[in-house]
Structure formats: structure tokens, C-alpha cells
């Protein structure tokens, strides 16, 4: 379980993984109980920061837990790291915390809630009347709500993500205060997956996936009685696909399928519009996992797609556009291994980059 495993399997959406399933849908805490996970990585950025979590079973119907330091917001899109949009110098929220609460309504229906919070602030003050005082802050707050429903030939799941992302920077010189902040900042997502056996007794599962995510905000600066708004930024993604999860033997499992996604990012204000779109279709996924020995599992993943991209700029009646085809996941093959020692599992990924840059991911879990 964990990043080390799913990265080795090419981030296939057609596999089950306790770590990733709980993170995306807190209802899985009802089925993966009494588990501790930790993820160590030298890389930084959204989705790469090392993190840890735990889930405890509380009685027969409840589960509680938490995950610390795993980002689950849109701050990579929300904040321009060059500070050209936000010269006030705001940083992204730090040490995100996600709580986990799950309950089994009955044997067929499980629900979960995961409150999420991350915050940052920096304040400087001086008694010198000519000094510049600053007060900057950022935060992301919201929750994930998920469910799992058992059907006659499998199960279906869904999760809904809501975040309110906010930054504010105040600069005061004497009696004059200038404020830089954002309007909006709402992030919403809905994702669904099924695990359906075509016939009774079948070991091959058909796995359909479908998702929708959106996010928007607008910078705003105020100085005295003057307010200036920047470009209105928005982002949307729709994805879907279908695949198979196929245990060939007790020690070998194959998962593969095809997905497609449509992504659009737009910034507009008045007579100006900047828009980029990506249609990634088809995107092929394949994952193979085999138990080599009681203490060793080998893994192989493959993911590659074709991206039809377009970048368009419109100013008044003038429009410029660039279109083209590109490859998604140029480094398409990933390798990894799992090491099992009693109740402890250690998973590592060796991607194509490893031969130049060293190990990418390292994770472990204790069920």
C-alpha cells in the first residue's frame, strides 16, 4: 500500500490500495481498519511531501484516524510561485491535516467524512511610524465525503471534495493600509468508481471510473478607497475510463484499461481571455504485480497517452491560437518491489529516472 506501490504500478486507477483509497474516499476506513502508513520521499510539491496516517477500528461500526502532511487542495494552481500575481508574498498553507471518520450504516452501505485544514501566516510589526508593517496569511479548509455501496455483483463508490482556499496580505505604512486577497477560491470535485463482476463466481472485475473537478478564484487589491480586480481564473477537469482487474493466479494480478480526460484552464477580464485545453485520449494503463517469494513482490507499470492541446489568447477582436499533439508520460514504464516482514510492508519504486536521479518513492504500512 502507499505511493511506493501505486507509483510502481503506473498510478493505475484499476487497482485497490488501502493508502490511496482511504485518502481519496474516507468511507474505506470502514474496510481498512487498524492500519498505520508512512510515506517518505525526497521530492517536494503537491502530492510528493512525505506524510503519515493511521486508522483505528472503534467497535464494529466505527473507525477513526488521520493523515498528516499530505496536500489535498489546489494551491499549485491557486498561487503563482513567482509572485507576479500576488506580490504581497503569500506562501501556501503548511502541514495539512485530514481527519478520518467512518461508519458502517449496515453491511452493504459505508460512509466516511474527512475534515481538512492547512494554514500559514507571517506578521511583522514595528513601532517606527515610517516602518512597513505586514500581515500575510493563507488557509485551505473543507472536507471529503464518501460512500461505498455493496451491490449483488460487486460495489460502487463515490467521493465529494470541497475546499475553500483563501489568502490575504495587508501592508501598512503610517495610516495607509493596502490589502491583497482573493475572491472565490472554491474547489469542488466528485469522483466515482465501480468494481463489478460480470457473472457469479467470476474473478475478473470490470472497473469503470468517472470524475469531475473544478476550481476558480480572482485576485483583488485594495488601497484606500480604490479596489482593483485581476483576471478571473478558472479550471475544470472531466475524466473517465474503463478497465479490468484480473487475478491470473493466486500470486499474479493484472490490471489494465483505457482512460480519457478533458482539462481546461482559463483567465479572463474584460476583452482579454487566455485559455488552454487538453484532451488526453486515449491513455493506456497497465499494471502487473506478482509475488516472487513470501517476503518479496515484484511490480511493473505502464501509462502513456496522447494529448491534443490548444492554447488561445484573445484580446478584443484579435485571436492567436497554438495547437498540437504531445505525449503524456514520456517516461511510461515504472518498476518497483514490495518487501514483507510479518505485519510490516515496505514498498519502493524504481522509475526510469532512478538510473539518473536515484530513488523516487519509499513507503511503508503496518496492518
Short mmCIF file of C-alpha atoms in Angstrom, two decimals:
data_model
loop_
_atom_site.label_atom_id
_atom_site.label_comp_id
_atom_site.label_asym_id
_atom_site.label_seq_id
_atom_site.Cartn_x
_atom_site.Cartn_y
_atom_site.Cartn_z
CA UNK A 1 0.00 0.00 0.00
CA UNK A 2 1.06 3.60 -0.50
CA UNK A 3 2.80 5.81 -3.03
CA UNK A 4 5.66 3.35 -3.45
CA UNK A 5 3.24 0.69 -4.67
CA UNK A 6 0.89 2.75 -6.85
CA UNK A 7 3.80 4.62 -8.49
CA UNK A 8 5.39 1.29 -9.39
CA UNK A 9 2.05 0.23 -10.93
CA UNK A 10 1.86 3.37 -13.07
CA UNK A 11 -0.79 5.08 -10.91
CA UNK A 12 -3.37 2.74 -12.39
CA UNK A 13 -6.96 3.67 -11.49
CA UNK A 14 -7.93 0.00 -11.80
CA UNK A 15 -6.25 -1.33 -8.64
CA UNK A 16 -7.16 -1.34 -4.95
CA UNK A 17 -4.73 0.23 -2.48
CA UNK A 18 -5.55 0.88 1.17
CA UNK A 19 -3.44 4.02 1.49
CA UNK A 20 -4.73 5.73 -1.65
CA UNK A 21 -8.32 4.52 -1.30
CA UNK A 22 -8.62 5.97 2.23
CA UNK A 23 -7.02 9.24 1.15
CA UNK A 24 -9.50 9.80 -1.68
CA UNK A 25 -12.60 8.28 -0.03
CA UNK A 26 -12.83 8.19 3.80
CA UNK A 27 -15.54 5.50 3.61
CA UNK A 28 -12.73 3.00 3.03
CA UNK A 29 -11.73 3.42 6.69
CA UNK A 30 -14.59 1.02 7.45
CA UNK A 31 -12.91 -1.75 5.41
CA UNK A 32 -9.22 -0.98 6.10
CA UNK A 33 -9.01 -0.80 9.90
CA UNK A 34 -6.08 -0.85 12.31
CA UNK A 35 -3.60 0.30 9.68
CA UNK A 36 -0.63 2.67 10.01
CA UNK A 37 1.06 4.13 6.91
CA UNK A 38 4.08 6.36 6.29
CA UNK A 39 5.39 7.78 3.03
CA UNK A 40 8.95 9.07 2.65
CA UNK A 41 10.18 10.88 -0.45
CA UNK A 42 12.99 13.31 -1.31
CA UNK A 43 10.74 15.22 -3.70
CA UNK A 44 8.55 18.17 -2.69
CA UNK A 45 5.37 19.71 -4.05
CA UNK A 46 1.71 18.74 -4.23
CA UNK A 47 1.32 15.02 -3.77
CA UNK A 48 5.02 14.39 -3.06
CA UNK A 49 5.59 15.63 0.50
CA UNK A 50 6.27 12.86 2.99
CA UNK A 51 3.25 12.09 5.12
CA UNK A 52 1.87 9.62 7.65
CA UNK A 53 -1.50 8.38 8.83
CA UNK A 54 -3.33 5.84 10.95
CA UNK A 55 -6.82 4.27 11.10
CA UNK A 56 -8.27 2.59 14.21
CA UNK A 57 -11.38 0.46 14.40
CA UNK A 58 -13.75 1.65 17.14
CA UNK A 59 -16.23 -1.10 17.83
CA UNK A 60 -17.86 -2.96 14.96
CA UNK A 61 -19.30 0.02 13.09
CA UNK A 62 -16.94 2.97 13.57
CA UNK A 63 -13.41 3.92 12.58
CA UNK A 64 -11.27 6.97 13.38
CA UNK A 65 -7.95 8.20 12.07
CA UNK A 66 -5.94 10.98 10.47
CA UNK A 67 -3.38 11.77 7.75
CA UNK A 68 -0.77 14.49 8.32
CA UNK A 69 1.18 16.50 5.73
CA UNK A 70 -0.49 15.17 2.56
CA UNK A 71 -1.75 18.05 0.46
CA UNK A 72 -5.30 17.88 -0.89
CA UNK A 73 -6.01 21.31 -2.34
CA UNK A 74 -5.39 23.34 -5.48
CA UNK A 75 -2.63 25.64 -4.24
CA UNK A 76 -0.32 24.73 -7.12
CA UNK A 77 -2.87 26.33 -9.45
CA UNK A 78 -4.04 28.90 -6.90
CA UNK A 79 -0.76 30.66 -6.21
CA UNK A 80 1.79 31.93 -8.73
CA UNK A 81 5.15 30.99 -7.17
CA UNK A 82 6.87 33.85 -8.99
CA UNK A 83 4.57 36.25 -7.08
CA UNK A 84 3.66 38.13 -10.27
CA UNK A 85 0.01 37.67 -9.34
CA UNK A 86 0.42 38.08 -5.58
CA UNK A 87 3.31 40.49 -4.90
CA UNK A 88 2.28 40.52 -1.23
CA UNK A 89 4.43 37.41 -0.81
CA UNK A 90 1.87 34.88 0.41
CA UNK A 91 3.02 31.29 0.81
CA UNK A 92 0.89 28.17 0.52
CA UNK A 93 -0.59 26.68 3.73
CA UNK A 94 1.69 24.31 5.62
CA UNK A 95 1.32 20.92 7.39
CA UNK A 96 -2.12 19.96 6.06
CA UNK A 97 -4.19 17.76 8.39
CA UNK A 98 -7.00 15.43 7.34
CA UNK A 99 -9.18 13.74 9.96
CA UNK A 100 -10.89 10.44 9.18
CA UNK A 101 -14.30 9.37 10.47
CA UNK A 102 -16.13 6.33 9.08
CA UNK A 103 -19.18 4.29 9.95
CA UNK A 104 -20.94 1.25 8.54
CA UNK A 105 -24.67 2.01 8.31
CA UNK A 106 -25.21 -1.68 7.55
CA UNK A 107 -23.23 -4.47 5.91
CA UNK A 108 -23.91 -3.00 2.45
CA UNK A 109 -23.52 0.74 3.00
CA UNK A 110 -20.47 2.55 4.38
CA UNK A 111 -19.90 6.31 4.66
CA UNK A 112 -16.97 8.48 5.69
CA UNK A 113 -16.09 12.11 6.41
CA UNK A 114 -12.61 13.67 6.28
CA UNK A 115 -12.29 17.27 7.56
CA UNK A 116 -9.28 19.05 6.04
CA UNK A 117 -7.33 22.11 7.20
CA UNK A 118 -4.00 23.76 6.32
CA UNK A 119 -2.82 27.24 7.41
CA UNK A 120 0.12 29.67 7.17
CA UNK A 121 0.76 33.21 8.40
CA UNK A 122 3.59 35.73 8.69
CA UNK A 123 3.37 39.06 10.56
CA UNK A 124 5.91 41.86 11.09
CA UNK A 125 5.34 44.95 13.24
CA UNK A 126 7.41 47.98 14.22
CA UNK A 127 6.78 50.97 16.50
CA UNK A 128 8.52 53.21 13.95
CA UNK A 129 5.79 55.30 12.30
CA UNK A 130 7.66 55.20 8.98
CA UNK A 131 8.15 51.43 9.00
CA UNK A 132 6.21 48.98 6.85
CA UNK A 133 4.06 46.52 8.81
CA UNK A 134 2.84 43.38 7.09
CA UNK A 135 0.31 40.71 7.93
CA UNK A 136 0.04 37.81 5.45
CA UNK A 137 -1.92 34.58 5.78
CA UNK A 138 -3.30 31.70 3.75
CA UNK A 139 -5.52 28.73 4.51
CA UNK A 140 -7.41 25.87 2.96
CA UNK A 141 -10.41 24.36 4.74
CA UNK A 142 -13.03 21.83 3.73
CA UNK A 143 -13.84 18.14 3.79
CA UNK A 144 -14.18 14.93 1.80
CA UNK A 145 -17.43 12.98 1.97
CA UNK A 146 -17.52 9.44 0.60
CA UNK A 147 -19.61 6.29 0.39
CA UNK A 148 -19.28 2.64 -0.63
CA UNK A 149 -22.37 0.63 -1.57
CA UNK A 150 -22.24 -3.12 -2.00
CA UNK A 151 -24.28 -4.43 -4.92
CA UNK A 152 -25.13 -8.01 -5.91
CA UNK A 153 -22.05 -8.44 -8.13
CA UNK A 154 -19.54 -6.04 -6.58
CA UNK A 155 -19.63 -2.48 -5.27
CA UNK A 156 -19.71 1.17 -6.28
CA UNK A 157 -18.09 4.13 -4.53
CA UNK A 158 -18.24 7.90 -4.72
CA UNK A 159 -16.45 10.76 -3.03
CA UNK A 160 -17.08 14.50 -2.97
CA UNK A 161 -14.38 17.08 -2.23
CA UNK A 162 -14.99 20.65 -1.06
CA UNK A 163 -12.28 23.22 -0.28
CA UNK A 164 -12.34 26.94 0.44
CA UNK A 165 -8.90 28.39 -0.35
CA UNK A 166 -8.06 31.87 0.91
CA UNK A 167 -5.08 34.22 1.05
CA UNK A 168 -4.77 37.76 2.40
CA UNK A 169 -1.84 40.15 2.64
CA UNK A 170 -2.05 43.55 4.38
CA UNK A 171 0.71 46.17 4.15
CA UNK A 172 0.51 49.24 6.40
CA UNK A 173 2.69 52.33 6.13
CA UNK A 174 1.68 55.04 8.60
CA UNK A 175 -2.10 55.29 8.40
CA UNK A 176 -2.38 53.77 4.91
CA UNK A 177 -3.22 50.07 4.53
CA UNK A 178 -3.10 48.15 1.26
CA UNK A 179 -4.74 44.73 1.02
CA UNK A 180 -4.20 41.94 -1.47
CA UNK A 181 -6.62 38.99 -1.28
CA UNK A 182 -8.78 36.71 -3.37
CA UNK A 183 -12.44 36.46 -4.24
CA UNK A 184 -13.71 32.92 -4.68
CA UNK A 185 -11.21 30.13 -4.15
CA UNK A 186 -13.84 27.37 -4.07
CA UNK A 187 -12.71 23.89 -5.12
CA UNK A 188 -15.19 21.08 -5.78
CA UNK A 189 -14.75 17.54 -7.03
CA UNK A 190 -16.85 14.41 -7.49
CA UNK A 191 -15.32 11.04 -8.37
CA UNK A 192 -16.91 7.61 -8.81
CA UNK A 193 -15.64 4.06 -9.33
CA UNK A 194 -17.22 0.66 -9.69
CA UNK A 195 -15.97 -2.88 -9.14
CA UNK A 196 -18.35 -5.19 -10.99
CA UNK A 197 -18.09 -8.94 -11.59
CA UNK A 198 -19.88 -9.86 -14.85
CA UNK A 199 -21.03 -13.26 -13.56
CA UNK A 200 -21.33 -15.13 -10.28
CA UNK A 201 -18.01 -16.64 -9.24
CA UNK A 202 -16.02 -14.54 -11.70
CA UNK A 203 -12.62 -13.30 -10.51
CA UNK A 204 -12.30 -10.71 -13.27
CA UNK A 205 -13.73 -7.33 -12.26
CA UNK A 206 -14.84 -4.60 -14.67
CA UNK A 207 -13.72 -1.25 -13.24
CA UNK A 208 -15.40 1.93 -14.59
CA UNK A 209 -14.18 5.33 -13.34
CA UNK A 210 -15.65 8.83 -13.72
CA UNK A 211 -14.61 12.16 -12.23
CA UNK A 212 -15.26 15.90 -12.30
CA UNK A 213 -13.23 18.66 -10.62
CA UNK A 214 -13.43 22.46 -10.77
CA UNK A 215 -11.76 25.46 -9.16
CA UNK A 216 -11.85 29.27 -9.56
CA UNK A 217 -10.62 32.49 -7.95
CA UNK A 218 -9.89 36.17 -8.70
CA UNK A 219 -7.12 38.34 -7.16
CA UNK A 220 -8.25 41.65 -5.65
CA UNK A 221 -6.17 44.55 -4.30
CA UNK A 222 -7.49 47.46 -2.22
CA UNK A 223 -5.64 50.65 -1.33
CA UNK A 224 -7.67 53.30 0.45
CA UNK A 225 -10.95 53.59 -1.43
CA UNK A 226 -9.56 52.11 -4.65
CA UNK A 227 -10.13 48.42 -5.49
CA UNK A 228 -8.61 46.70 -8.49
CA UNK A 229 -9.53 43.14 -9.54
CA UNK A 230 -7.24 40.93 -11.58
CA UNK A 231 -8.00 38.22 -14.10
CA UNK A 232 -10.73 35.74 -13.22
CA UNK A 233 -9.06 32.31 -13.10
CA UNK A 234 -10.96 29.03 -13.53
CA UNK A 235 -10.00 25.39 -14.04
CA UNK A 236 -12.08 22.30 -14.85
CA UNK A 237 -11.34 18.63 -15.47
CA UNK A 238 -13.56 15.74 -16.59
CA UNK A 239 -12.17 12.22 -16.76
CA UNK A 240 -13.47 8.72 -17.30
CA UNK A 241 -12.45 5.26 -18.36
CA UNK A 242 -12.93 1.54 -18.01
CA UNK A 243 -10.57 -1.32 -17.24
CA UNK A 244 -10.21 -4.86 -15.89
CA UNK A 245 -8.71 -6.17 -12.68
CA UNK A 246 -7.73 -9.77 -13.31
CA UNK A 247 -6.08 -12.13 -10.80
CA UNK A 248 -4.47 -14.67 -13.14
CA UNK A 249 -3.30 -16.89 -10.29
CA UNK A 250 -3.02 -16.54 -6.54
CA UNK A 251 0.35 -14.82 -6.95
CA UNK A 252 -0.16 -12.79 -10.15
CA UNK A 253 -2.54 -9.90 -10.76
CA UNK A 254 -3.03 -7.80 -13.89
CA UNK A 255 -4.96 -4.54 -14.16
CA UNK A 256 -5.34 -2.59 -17.37
CA UNK A 257 -7.64 -0.27 -19.24
CA UNK A 258 -8.15 2.96 -21.14
CA UNK A 259 -8.97 6.41 -19.79
CA UNK A 260 -9.65 9.85 -21.25
CA UNK A 261 -9.70 13.31 -19.71
CA UNK A 262 -10.58 16.84 -20.78
CA UNK A 263 -8.93 19.73 -18.93
CA UNK A 264 -9.41 23.44 -19.39
CA UNK A 265 -7.78 26.43 -17.68
CA UNK A 266 -8.99 29.97 -18.35
CA UNK A 267 -8.13 33.51 -17.27
CA UNK A 268 -10.32 36.37 -18.48
CA UNK A 269 -11.07 40.00 -17.73
CA UNK A 270 -12.94 42.47 -19.91
CA UNK A 271 -11.85 41.97 -23.52
CA UNK A 272 -8.96 39.65 -22.66
CA UNK A 273 -9.15 35.85 -22.45
CA UNK A 274 -6.34 33.32 -22.07
CA UNK A 275 -7.46 29.71 -22.43
CA UNK A 276 -5.71 26.36 -22.65
CA UNK A 277 -7.33 22.96 -23.18
CA UNK A 278 -6.02 19.40 -23.10
CA UNK A 279 -7.83 16.35 -24.42
CA UNK A 280 -5.89 13.30 -23.30
CA UNK A 281 -7.34 10.37 -25.22
CA UNK A 282 -6.64 7.59 -25.32
CA UNK A 283 -4.46 7.00 -22.27
CA UNK A 284 -3.42 3.37 -21.81
CA UNK A 285 -2.78 1.90 -18.35
CA UNK A 286 -1.29 -1.49 -17.49
CA UNK A 287 -0.14 -2.85 -14.13
CA UNK A 288 1.32 -6.26 -13.22
CA UNK A 289 2.01 -7.42 -9.68
CA UNK A 290 3.47 -10.80 -8.78
CA UNK A 291 4.52 -12.46 -5.52
CA UNK A 292 8.05 -13.72 -6.12
CA UNK A 293 8.52 -15.06 -2.59
CA UNK A 294 6.73 -14.80 0.74
CA UNK A 295 8.77 -11.71 1.54
CA UNK A 296 9.06 -10.17 -1.96
CA UNK A 297 6.59 -8.76 -4.52
CA UNK A 298 7.60 -7.51 -7.97
CA UNK A 299 5.70 -4.76 -9.80
CA UNK A 300 5.58 -3.30 -13.31
CA UNK A 301 3.51 -0.36 -14.53
CA UNK A 302 2.88 1.31 -17.87
CA UNK A 303 0.98 4.51 -18.69
CA UNK A 304 1.05 6.55 -21.89
CA UNK A 305 -1.41 8.79 -23.67
CA UNK A 306 -1.86 11.28 -26.49
CA UNK A 307 -2.66 14.89 -25.65
CA UNK A 308 -4.44 17.14 -28.14
CA UNK A 309 -3.65 20.57 -26.71
CA UNK A 310 -4.70 24.09 -27.59
CA UNK A 311 -3.55 27.48 -26.26
CA UNK A 312 -5.58 30.52 -27.27
CA UNK A 313 -5.23 34.23 -26.46
CA UNK A 314 -7.97 36.71 -27.34
CA UNK A 315 -7.57 40.48 -26.95
CA UNK A 316 -10.52 42.44 -28.29
CA UNK A 317 -11.19 41.15 -31.82
CA UNK A 318 -7.72 39.62 -32.24
CA UNK A 319 -7.15 35.93 -31.53
CA UNK A 320 -3.99 33.84 -31.58
CA UNK A 321 -4.01 30.07 -31.19
CA UNK A 322 -1.45 27.28 -30.99
CA UNK A 323 -2.47 23.61 -31.29
CA UNK A 324 -0.58 20.37 -31.37
CA UNK A 325 -0.16 16.77 -30.23
CA UNK A 326 2.11 15.66 -27.43
CA UNK A 327 2.86 12.52 -25.45
CA UNK A 328 1.66 12.19 -21.86
CA UNK A 329 4.02 10.27 -19.55
CA UNK A 330 7.09 10.18 -21.75
CA UNK A 331 8.76 8.04 -19.05
CA UNK A 332 5.99 5.50 -19.32
CA UNK A 333 7.44 2.39 -17.64
CA UNK A 334 7.80 2.09 -13.87
CA UNK A 335 9.27 -0.69 -11.75
CA UNK A 336 9.05 -1.46 -8.07
CA UNK A 337 9.18 -4.03 -5.32
CA UNK A 338 7.44 -4.76 -2.04
CA UNK A 339 9.24 -6.28 0.96
CA UNK A 340 7.12 -8.03 3.57
CA UNK A 341 8.25 -8.82 7.12
CA UNK A 342 5.38 -10.16 9.18
CA UNK A 343 2.89 -7.29 9.56
CA UNK A 344 5.30 -4.71 8.10
CA UNK A 345 5.42 -3.92 4.38
CA UNK A 346 7.99 -1.68 2.72
CA UNK A 347 7.31 -0.60 -0.86
CA UNK A 348 9.79 1.09 -3.19
CA UNK A 349 9.56 2.44 -6.73
CA UNK A 350 12.31 2.41 -9.33
CA UNK A 351 11.22 4.64 -12.20
CA UNK A 352 13.18 5.29 -15.38
CA UNK A 353 14.52 8.44 -13.69
CA UNK A 354 16.15 6.33 -10.96
CA UNK A 355 19.08 5.44 -13.19
CA UNK A 356 19.94 9.15 -13.34
CA UNK A 357 18.50 10.68 -10.17
CA UNK A 358 18.13 7.90 -7.61
CA UNK A 359 15.14 6.53 -5.71
CA UNK A 360 11.86 8.43 -6.16
CA UNK A 361 9.41 6.99 -3.62
CA UNK A 362 9.55 4.96 -0.42
CA UNK A 363 6.53 3.99 1.66
CA UNK A 364 5.57 1.50 4.32
CA UNK A 365 2.47 0.22 6.05
CA UNK A 366 1.65 -1.78 9.18
CA UNK A 367 -1.78 -3.52 9.03
#
